[in-house]
C-alpha cells in the first residue's frame, strides 16, 4: 500500500477523503491542525505524535462485520505499545490507555453502499513523543512520558504499520480489557450509570448488567469510565 508522509495537514482522515482516487493509501502527518476525534471532538495533534489514516476500498465487506475494523486498529496499537514495554488496555470501544491514561484513539469513517462497506478510513492518533496540554493532565499520557525516555519514532511507526497490516480477533481485543466482568460507570448524555460489564458482542456492543437487567449498549451512546 502506498504511504504518503506529510509534514502538516488539517486531518489525515480529511486528506484521504479529498485525495481518494480509488487507491488504498496510508497517510501520516507530523502534525494536524484540525485533528478530529470521535463524537465531533478535536484531537490534540502536536509534533512528536503519530497521526495516521489507512484508507481501504472493499468490494465485498458486509456491514455487519464493521467492528472488525476497530478490532484490528485497537489491537495493532496495543501490540505496538507492548514492543515498547507498555502494558496497554482498551477502553471500549476505541481508546487505548496506559497507566490508566489515554495514549491513543481511533476514528473510523466508513462509507456504505447498501449493506456493504465500500470504503473505510481508519484514523489513529498515538501520543508517542508529543507534549500534551495541561488540560489533559490526569486524562492522557504519551509513551515518552510513561517510559521516561524519548521513543525512536521511526521504529515505532514501522512496527505500527506492520501491525496494522495484520488481522486480529475479537478475543484478542477482549484480552486487552481486564476490566470486563467488573463494575464501570457509563455516561449516557449527562447521566452517569453504574453497571456490571459482562461482555462485548460480536458486533462490538457492550453487554452490561443494569440492576439485574441485561442491556446491550452501542458505542455511540455512551462513554465508559472504568
Ligand atoms: C478519539 O480518541 O476521539 C479519536 C482520535 C482519532 C485521531 C486520529 S489522528 C489521525 C486521524 N486524523 C484525524 O483527524 N483523526 C484521526
PDB file of C-alpha atoms and ligand atoms in Angstrom:
ATOM      1  CA  UNK A   1       0.000   0.000   0.000  1.00  0.00           C
ATOM      2  CA  UNK A   2       1.365   3.446  -0.883  1.00  0.00           C
ATOM      3  CA  UNK A   3       2.407   5.561   2.096  1.00  0.00           C
ATOM      4  CA  UNK A   4       2.170   9.354   1.933  1.00  0.00           C
ATOM      5  CA  UNK A   5       4.121  11.151   4.660  1.00  0.00           C
ATOM      6  CA  UNK A   6       3.108  14.767   5.241  1.00  0.00           C
ATOM      7  CA  UNK A   7       4.649  17.455   7.419  1.00  0.00           C
ATOM      8  CA  UNK A   8       1.355  19.136   8.261  1.00  0.00           C
ATOM      9  CA  UNK A   9      -2.270  18.596   7.335  1.00  0.00           C
ATOM     10  CA  UNK A  10      -5.696  19.603   8.613  1.00  0.00           C
ATOM     11  CA  UNK A  11      -6.579  15.960   9.345  1.00  0.00           C
ATOM     12  CA  UNK A  12      -5.160  12.797   7.781  1.00  0.00           C
ATOM     13  CA  UNK A  13      -8.726  11.427   7.526  1.00  0.00           C
ATOM     14  CA  UNK A  14      -9.853  14.507   5.594  1.00  0.00           C
ATOM     15  CA  UNK A  15      -6.774  14.283   3.368  1.00  0.00           C
ATOM     16  CA  UNK A  16      -7.738  10.692   2.457  1.00  0.00           C
ATOM     17  CA  UNK A  17     -11.266  11.775   1.530  1.00  0.00           C
ATOM     18  CA  UNK A  18     -10.017  14.645  -0.649  1.00  0.00           C
ATOM     19  CA  UNK A  19      -7.351  12.559  -2.379  1.00  0.00           C
ATOM     20  CA  UNK A  20      -9.425   9.419  -2.885  1.00  0.00           C
ATOM     21  CA  UNK A  21      -8.779   8.157  -6.441  1.00  0.00           C
ATOM     22  CA  UNK A  22      -9.790   4.603  -5.572  1.00  0.00           C
ATOM     23  CA  UNK A  23      -6.322   3.595  -4.414  1.00  0.00           C
ATOM     24  CA  UNK A  24      -5.719   2.189  -0.927  1.00  0.00           C
ATOM     25  CA  UNK A  25      -3.450   4.545   0.999  1.00  0.00           C
ATOM     26  CA  UNK A  26      -1.676   5.118   4.286  1.00  0.00           C
ATOM     27  CA  UNK A  27      -1.282   8.783   5.173  1.00  0.00           C
ATOM     28  CA  UNK A  28       0.808  10.059   8.071  1.00  0.00           C
ATOM     29  CA  UNK A  29       1.427  13.605   9.262  1.00  0.00           C
ATOM     30  CA  UNK A  30       3.908  15.117  11.707  1.00  0.00           C
ATOM     31  CA  UNK A  31       1.164  17.389  12.990  1.00  0.00           C
ATOM     32  CA  UNK A  32      -2.510  18.097  12.335  1.00  0.00           C
ATOM     33  CA  UNK A  33      -4.138  21.496  12.516  1.00  0.00           C
ATOM     34  CA  UNK A  34      -7.681  20.169  12.930  1.00  0.00           C
ATOM     35  CA  UNK A  35      -7.177  16.659  14.265  1.00  0.00           C
ATOM     36  CA  UNK A  36     -10.606  15.092  14.611  1.00  0.00           C
ATOM     37  CA  UNK A  37     -11.732  12.914  17.495  1.00  0.00           C
ATOM     38  CA  UNK A  38     -14.903  10.899  17.951  1.00  0.00           C
ATOM     39  CA  UNK A  39     -18.267  12.489  18.791  1.00  0.00           C
ATOM     40  CA  UNK A  40     -17.301  15.714  16.989  1.00  0.00           C
ATOM     41  CA  UNK A  41     -14.435  16.418  19.376  1.00  0.00           C
ATOM     42  CA  UNK A  42     -10.981  17.616  18.363  1.00  0.00           C
ATOM     43  CA  UNK A  43      -7.816  15.568  18.815  1.00  0.00           C
ATOM     44  CA  UNK A  44      -4.646  17.301  20.017  1.00  0.00           C
ATOM     45  CA  UNK A  45      -2.057  16.623  17.327  1.00  0.00           C
ATOM     46  CA  UNK A  46       1.244  18.342  18.061  1.00  0.00           C
ATOM     47  CA  UNK A  47       4.682  17.362  16.767  1.00  0.00           C
ATOM     48  CA  UNK A  48       6.019  14.097  18.138  1.00  0.00           C
ATOM     49  CA  UNK A  49       2.763  12.144  17.993  1.00  0.00           C
ATOM     50  CA  UNK A  50       1.809   9.620  15.352  1.00  0.00           C
ATOM     51  CA  UNK A  51      -1.182  10.669  13.239  1.00  0.00           C
ATOM     52  CA  UNK A  52      -2.081   8.108  10.648  1.00  0.00           C
ATOM     53  CA  UNK A  53      -5.007   7.154   8.431  1.00  0.00           C
ATOM     54  CA  UNK A  54      -5.435   3.955   6.497  1.00  0.00           C
ATOM     55  CA  UNK A  55      -7.881   4.182   3.593  1.00  0.00           C
ATOM     56  CA  UNK A  56      -9.118   0.905   2.131  1.00  0.00           C
ATOM     57  CA  UNK A  57     -11.688   0.124  -0.559  1.00  0.00           C
ATOM     58  CA  UNK A  58     -13.742  -3.044  -0.486  1.00  0.00           C
ATOM     59  CA  UNK A  59     -15.914  -4.889  -2.974  1.00  0.00           C
ATOM     60  CA  UNK A  60     -17.491  -7.393  -0.586  1.00  0.00           C
ATOM     61  CA  UNK A  61     -17.279  -6.314   3.044  1.00  0.00           C
ATOM     62  CA  UNK A  62     -20.612  -6.918   4.801  1.00  0.00           C
ATOM     63  CA  UNK A  63     -21.530  -4.058   7.099  1.00  0.00           C
ATOM     64  CA  UNK A  64     -22.360  -6.466   9.951  1.00  0.00           C
ATOM     65  CA  UNK A  65     -18.606  -7.029  10.207  1.00  0.00           C
ATOM     66  CA  UNK A  66     -17.829  -3.319  10.709  1.00  0.00           C
ATOM     67  CA  UNK A  67     -16.490  -3.951  14.186  1.00  0.00           C
ATOM     68  CA  UNK A  68     -13.578  -6.000  12.768  1.00  0.00           C
ATOM     69  CA  UNK A  69     -12.037  -2.732  11.595  1.00  0.00           C
ATOM     70  CA  UNK A  70     -11.989  -1.338  15.126  1.00  0.00           C
ATOM     71  CA  UNK A  71     -10.633  -4.619  16.490  1.00  0.00           C
ATOM     72  CA  UNK A  72      -7.712  -4.597  14.052  1.00  0.00           C
ATOM     73  CA  UNK A  73      -6.865  -0.990  14.777  1.00  0.00           C
ATOM     74  CA  UNK A  74      -7.012  -1.167  18.603  1.00  0.00           C
ATOM     75  CA  UNK A  75      -5.127  -4.454  18.815  1.00  0.00           C
ATOM     76  CA  UNK A  76      -2.443  -3.150  16.421  1.00  0.00           C
ATOM     77  CA  UNK A  77      -1.953  -0.161  18.760  1.00  0.00           C
ATOM     78  CA  UNK A  78      -1.705  -2.436  21.812  1.00  0.00           C
ATOM     79  CA  UNK A  79       0.703  -4.905  20.207  1.00  0.00           C
ATOM     80  CA  UNK A  80       2.928  -1.999  19.159  1.00  0.00           C
ATOM     81  CA  UNK A  81       2.922  -0.398  22.603  1.00  0.00           C
ATOM     82  CA  UNK A  82       3.934  -3.737  24.125  1.00  0.00           C
ATOM     83  CA  UNK A  83       7.082  -3.732  21.975  1.00  0.00           C
ATOM     84  CA  UNK A  84       7.947  -0.511  23.849  1.00  0.00           C
ATOM     85  CA  UNK A  85       7.403  -2.085  27.292  1.00  0.00           C
ATOM     86  CA  UNK A  86       3.984  -0.548  27.952  1.00  0.00           C
ATOM     87  CA  UNK A  87       1.025  -2.577  29.263  1.00  0.00           C
ATOM     88  CA  UNK A  88      -1.938  -1.210  27.317  1.00  0.00           C
ATOM     89  CA  UNK A  89      -5.615  -1.781  27.943  1.00  0.00           C
ATOM     90  CA  UNK A  90      -8.542  -0.988  25.668  1.00  0.00           C
ATOM     91  CA  UNK A  91     -11.328   1.200  26.990  1.00  0.00           C
ATOM     92  CA  UNK A  92     -14.343   0.257  24.920  1.00  0.00           C
ATOM     93  CA  UNK A  93     -14.721   0.990  22.216  1.00  0.00           C
ATOM     94  CA  UNK A  94     -11.785   2.799  20.697  1.00  0.00           C
ATOM     95  CA  UNK A  95      -9.409   4.174  23.317  1.00  0.00           C
ATOM     96  CA  UNK A  96      -6.127   2.643  24.384  1.00  0.00           C
ATOM     97  CA  UNK A  97      -4.870   3.501  27.865  1.00  0.00           C
ATOM     98  CA  UNK A  98      -1.503   3.066  29.520  1.00  0.00           C
ATOM     99  CA  UNK A  99      -1.182   3.509  33.275  1.00  0.00           C
ATOM    100  CA  UNK A 100      -4.869   4.463  33.354  1.00  0.00           C
ATOM    101  CA  UNK A 101      -4.423   7.377  30.929  1.00  0.00           C
ATOM    102  CA  UNK A 102      -5.388   7.644  27.276  1.00  0.00           C
ATOM    103  CA  UNK A 103      -2.493   7.181  24.875  1.00  0.00           C
ATOM    104  CA  UNK A 104      -4.351   6.509  21.630  1.00  0.00           C
ATOM    105  CA  UNK A 105      -7.721   6.935  19.959  1.00  0.00           C
ATOM    106  CA  UNK A 106      -9.240   5.723  16.715  1.00  0.00           C
ATOM    107  CA  UNK A 107     -11.733   7.495  14.483  1.00  0.00           C
ATOM    108  CA  UNK A 108     -13.240   5.264  11.803  1.00  0.00           C
ATOM    109  CA  UNK A 109     -15.183   6.817   8.941  1.00  0.00           C
ATOM    110  CA  UNK A 110     -16.896   4.224   6.761  1.00  0.00           C
ATOM    111  CA  UNK A 111     -18.819   4.679   3.517  1.00  0.00           C
ATOM    112  CA  UNK A 112     -21.595   2.237   2.723  1.00  0.00           C
ATOM    113  CA  UNK A 113     -23.411   1.044  -0.364  1.00  0.00           C
ATOM    114  CA  UNK A 114     -26.462  -0.984   0.608  1.00  0.00           C
ATOM    115  CA  UNK A 115     -25.355  -3.442   3.256  1.00  0.00           C
ATOM    116  CA  UNK A 116     -21.674  -3.313   2.259  1.00  0.00           C
ATOM    117  CA  UNK A 117     -18.789  -1.148   3.379  1.00  0.00           C
ATOM    118  CA  UNK A 118     -17.173   0.225   0.243  1.00  0.00           C
ATOM    119  CA  UNK A 119     -14.527   2.388   1.876  1.00  0.00           C
ATOM    120  CA  UNK A 120     -13.101   2.719   5.344  1.00  0.00           C
ATOM    121  CA  UNK A 121     -10.816   5.424   6.630  1.00  0.00           C
ATOM    122  CA  UNK A 122      -9.244   4.388   9.908  1.00  0.00           C
ATOM    123  CA  UNK A 123      -7.594   7.341  11.630  1.00  0.00           C
ATOM    124  CA  UNK A 124      -5.395   6.623  14.609  1.00  0.00           C
ATOM    125  CA  UNK A 125      -3.553   9.017  16.857  1.00  0.00           C
ATOM    126  CA  UNK A 126      -0.887   7.782  19.255  1.00  0.00           C
ATOM    127  CA  UNK A 127       0.850  10.035  21.755  1.00  0.00           C
ATOM    128  CA  UNK A 128       4.448   8.981  21.244  1.00  0.00           C
ATOM    129  CA  UNK A 129       6.878  11.846  21.969  1.00  0.00           C
ATOM    130  CA  UNK A 130       4.430  14.769  21.894  1.00  0.00           C
ATOM    131  CA  UNK A 131       3.865  17.020  24.898  1.00  0.00           C
ATOM    132  CA  UNK A 132       0.242  17.163  25.940  1.00  0.00           C
ATOM    133  CA  UNK A 133      -1.577  20.334  27.006  1.00  0.00           C
ATOM    134  CA  UNK A 134      -2.044  20.767  30.755  1.00  0.00           C
ATOM    135  CA  UNK A 135      -5.818  20.431  30.420  1.00  0.00           C
ATOM    136  CA  UNK A 136      -5.199  16.759  29.584  1.00  0.00           C
ATOM    137  CA  UNK A 137      -3.308  16.153  32.854  1.00  0.00           C
ATOM    138  CA  UNK A 138      -4.819  13.107  34.523  1.00  0.00           C
ATOM    139  CA  UNK A 139      -6.640  12.188  31.291  1.00  0.00           C
ATOM    140  CA  UNK A 140      -3.969  11.461  28.687  1.00  0.00           C
ATOM    141  CA  UNK A 141      -0.335  10.435  28.533  1.00  0.00           C
ATOM    142  CA  UNK A 142       2.353   9.793  25.941  1.00  0.00           C
ATOM    143  CA  UNK A 143       4.671   6.830  25.512  1.00  0.00           C
ATOM    144  CA  UNK A 144       7.626   9.128  26.159  1.00  0.00           C
ATOM    145  CA  UNK A 145       6.150  10.354  29.449  1.00  0.00           C
ATOM    146  CA  UNK A 146       5.190   6.850  30.505  1.00  0.00           C
ATOM    147  CA  UNK A 147       8.578   5.260  29.802  1.00  0.00           C
ATOM    148  CA  UNK A 148      10.592   8.312  30.842  1.00  0.00           C
ATOM    149  CA  UNK A 149      12.604   8.310  27.609  1.00  0.00           C
ATOM    150  CA  UNK A 150      12.268   9.615  24.089  1.00  0.00           C
ATOM    151  CA  UNK A 151      10.946   6.889  21.819  1.00  0.00           C
ATOM    152  CA  UNK A 152      12.573   6.016  18.477  1.00  0.00           C
ATOM    153  CA  UNK A 153       9.680   7.441  16.471  1.00  0.00           C
ATOM    154  CA  UNK A 154      10.567   5.913  13.090  1.00  0.00           C
ATOM    155  CA  UNK A 155      10.886   2.484  14.686  1.00  0.00           C
ATOM    156  CA  UNK A 156       7.542   2.935  16.462  1.00  0.00           C
ATOM    157  CA  UNK A 157       5.928   3.930  13.180  1.00  0.00           C
ATOM    158  CA  UNK A 158       7.333   0.980  11.251  1.00  0.00           C
ATOM    159  CA  UNK A 159       6.272  -1.556  13.919  1.00  0.00           C
ATOM    160  CA  UNK A 160       2.821   0.015  13.984  1.00  0.00           C
ATOM    161  CA  UNK A 161       2.371   0.000  10.210  1.00  0.00           C
ATOM    162  CA  UNK A 162       3.362  -3.642  10.048  1.00  0.00           C
ATOM    163  CA  UNK A 163       0.868  -4.463  12.844  1.00  0.00           C
ATOM    164  CA  UNK A 164      -1.848  -2.521  11.007  1.00  0.00           C
ATOM    165  CA  UNK A 165      -1.489  -4.937   8.097  1.00  0.00           C
ATOM    166  CA  UNK A 166      -2.362  -7.899  10.324  1.00  0.00           C
ATOM    167  CA  UNK A 167      -5.772  -9.301  11.213  1.00  0.00           C
ATOM    168  CA  UNK A 168      -6.726  -9.790  14.844  1.00  0.00           C
ATOM    169  CA  UNK A 169      -9.653 -11.490  16.541  1.00  0.00           C
ATOM    170  CA  UNK A 170     -12.310 -10.147  18.890  1.00  0.00           C
ATOM    171  CA  UNK A 171     -10.841 -12.485  21.523  1.00  0.00           C
ATOM    172  CA  UNK A 172      -7.504 -10.666  21.229  1.00  0.00           C
ATOM    173  CA  UNK A 173      -9.348  -7.333  21.546  1.00  0.00           C
ATOM    174  CA  UNK A 174     -11.133  -8.564  24.670  1.00  0.00           C
ATOM    175  CA  UNK A 175      -7.837  -9.796  26.128  1.00  0.00           C
ATOM    176  CA  UNK A 176      -6.875  -6.119  26.443  1.00  0.00           C
ATOM    177  CA  UNK A 177      -9.972  -5.484  28.564  1.00  0.00           C
ATOM    178  CA  UNK A 178      -9.084  -6.737  32.042  1.00  0.00           C
ATOM    179  CA  UNK A 179     -11.980  -4.623  33.373  1.00  0.00           C
ATOM    180  CA  UNK A 180     -14.560  -6.763  31.581  1.00  0.00           C
ATOM    181  CA  UNK A 181     -16.695  -8.508  34.204  1.00  0.00           C
ATOM    182  CA  UNK A 182     -16.245  -5.695  36.731  1.00  0.00           C
ATOM    183  CA  UNK A 183     -18.071  -2.507  37.648  1.00  0.00           C
ATOM    184  CA  UNK A 184     -17.975   0.514  35.344  1.00  0.00           C
ATOM    185  CA  UNK A 185     -19.714   3.840  35.027  1.00  0.00           C
ATOM    186  CA  UNK A 186     -21.484   4.619  31.760  1.00  0.00           C
ATOM    187  CA  UNK A 187     -22.020   8.242  30.898  1.00  0.00           C
ATOM    188  CA  UNK A 188     -25.155   8.477  28.792  1.00  0.00           C
ATOM    189  CA  UNK A 189     -25.902  12.069  27.804  1.00  0.00           C
ATOM    190  CA  UNK A 190     -25.253  13.824  31.151  1.00  0.00           C
ATOM    191  CA  UNK A 191     -26.226  10.908  33.330  1.00  0.00           C
ATOM    192  CA  UNK A 192     -23.761   8.516  34.990  1.00  0.00           C
ATOM    193  CA  UNK A 193     -24.985   4.955  35.487  1.00  0.00           C
ATOM    194  CA  UNK A 194     -23.178   2.193  37.419  1.00  0.00           C
ATOM    195  CA  UNK A 195     -23.250  -1.162  35.690  1.00  0.00           C
ATOM    196  CA  UNK A 196     -21.510  -4.509  35.826  1.00  0.00           C
ATOM    197  CA  UNK A 197     -19.855  -5.173  32.492  1.00  0.00           C
ATOM    198  CA  UNK A 198     -20.473  -8.626  31.056  1.00  0.00           C
ATOM    199  CA  UNK A 199     -19.054  -8.965  27.540  1.00  0.00           C
ATOM    200  CA  UNK A 200     -18.564  -7.424  24.109  1.00  0.00           C
ATOM    201  CA  UNK A 201     -20.935  -8.729  21.437  1.00  0.00           C
ATOM    202  CA  UNK A 202     -19.633  -9.880  18.056  1.00  0.00           C
ATOM    203  CA  UNK A 203     -20.839  -6.619  16.525  1.00  0.00           C
ATOM    204  CA  UNK A 204     -18.909  -4.582  19.093  1.00  0.00           C
ATOM    205  CA  UNK A 205     -21.619  -3.600  21.543  1.00  0.00           C
ATOM    206  CA  UNK A 206     -21.087  -3.605  25.292  1.00  0.00           C
ATOM    207  CA  UNK A 207     -23.218  -6.064  27.229  1.00  0.00           C
ATOM    208  CA  UNK A 208     -23.900  -4.925  30.789  1.00  0.00           C
ATOM    209  CA  UNK A 209     -25.970  -5.814  33.800  1.00  0.00           C
ATOM    210  CA  UNK A 210     -28.018  -2.841  34.908  1.00  0.00           C
ATOM    211  CA  UNK A 211     -29.898  -3.509  38.140  1.00  0.00           C
ATOM    212  CA  UNK A 212     -30.309  -7.175  37.236  1.00  0.00           C
ATOM    213  CA  UNK A 213     -31.363  -6.497  33.646  1.00  0.00           C
ATOM    214  CA  UNK A 214     -29.081  -7.278  30.690  1.00  0.00           C
ATOM    215  CA  UNK A 215     -28.658  -4.298  28.384  1.00  0.00           C
ATOM    216  CA  UNK A 216     -26.714  -4.043  25.138  1.00  0.00           C
ATOM    217  CA  UNK A 217     -25.129  -0.657  24.587  1.00  0.00           C
ATOM    218  CA  UNK A 218     -23.896   0.893  21.317  1.00  0.00           C
ATOM    219  CA  UNK A 219     -20.627   2.803  21.433  1.00  0.00           C
ATOM    220  CA  UNK A 220     -22.208   5.950  20.058  1.00  0.00           C
ATOM    221  CA  UNK A 221     -24.472   6.271  23.070  1.00  0.00           C
ATOM    222  CA  UNK A 222     -22.053   6.222  25.942  1.00  0.00           C
ATOM    223  CA  UNK A 223     -18.611   6.875  27.246  1.00  0.00           C
ATOM    224  CA  UNK A 224     -17.164   4.445  29.715  1.00  0.00           C
ATOM    225  CA  UNK A 225     -15.410   5.383  32.954  1.00  0.00           C
ATOM    226  CA  UNK A 226     -13.525   2.495  34.455  1.00  0.00           C
TER     227      UNK A 226
HETATM  228  C1  LIG B   1     -10.584   9.897  19.595  1.00  0.00           C
HETATM  229  O1  LIG B   1      -9.877   9.459  20.505  1.00  0.00           O
HETATM  230  O2  LIG B   1     -11.554  10.626  19.819  1.00  0.00           O
HETATM  231  C2  LIG B   1     -10.220   9.542  18.180  1.00  0.00           C
HETATM  232  C3  LIG B   1      -8.967  10.246  17.773  1.00  0.00           C
HETATM  233  C4  LIG B   1      -8.537   9.947  16.363  1.00  0.00           C
HETATM  234  C5  LIG B   1      -7.342  10.793  15.973  1.00  0.00           C
HETATM  235  C6  LIG B   1      -6.767  10.386  14.656  1.00  0.00           C
HETATM  236  S1  LIG B   1      -5.222  11.159  14.347  1.00  0.00           S
HETATM  237  C7  LIG B   1      -5.252  10.607  12.707  1.00  0.00           C
HETATM  238  C8  LIG B   1      -6.676  10.752  12.219  1.00  0.00           C
HETATM  239  N1  LIG B   1      -6.911  12.077  11.722  1.00  0.00           N
HETATM  240  C9  LIG B   1      -7.797  12.737  12.463  1.00  0.00           C
HETATM  241  O3  LIG B   1      -8.173  13.905  12.250  1.00  0.00           O
HETATM  242  N2  LIG B   1      -8.224  11.974  13.471  1.00  0.00           N
HETATM  243  C10 LIG B   1      -7.616  10.656  13.430  1.00  0.00           C
END
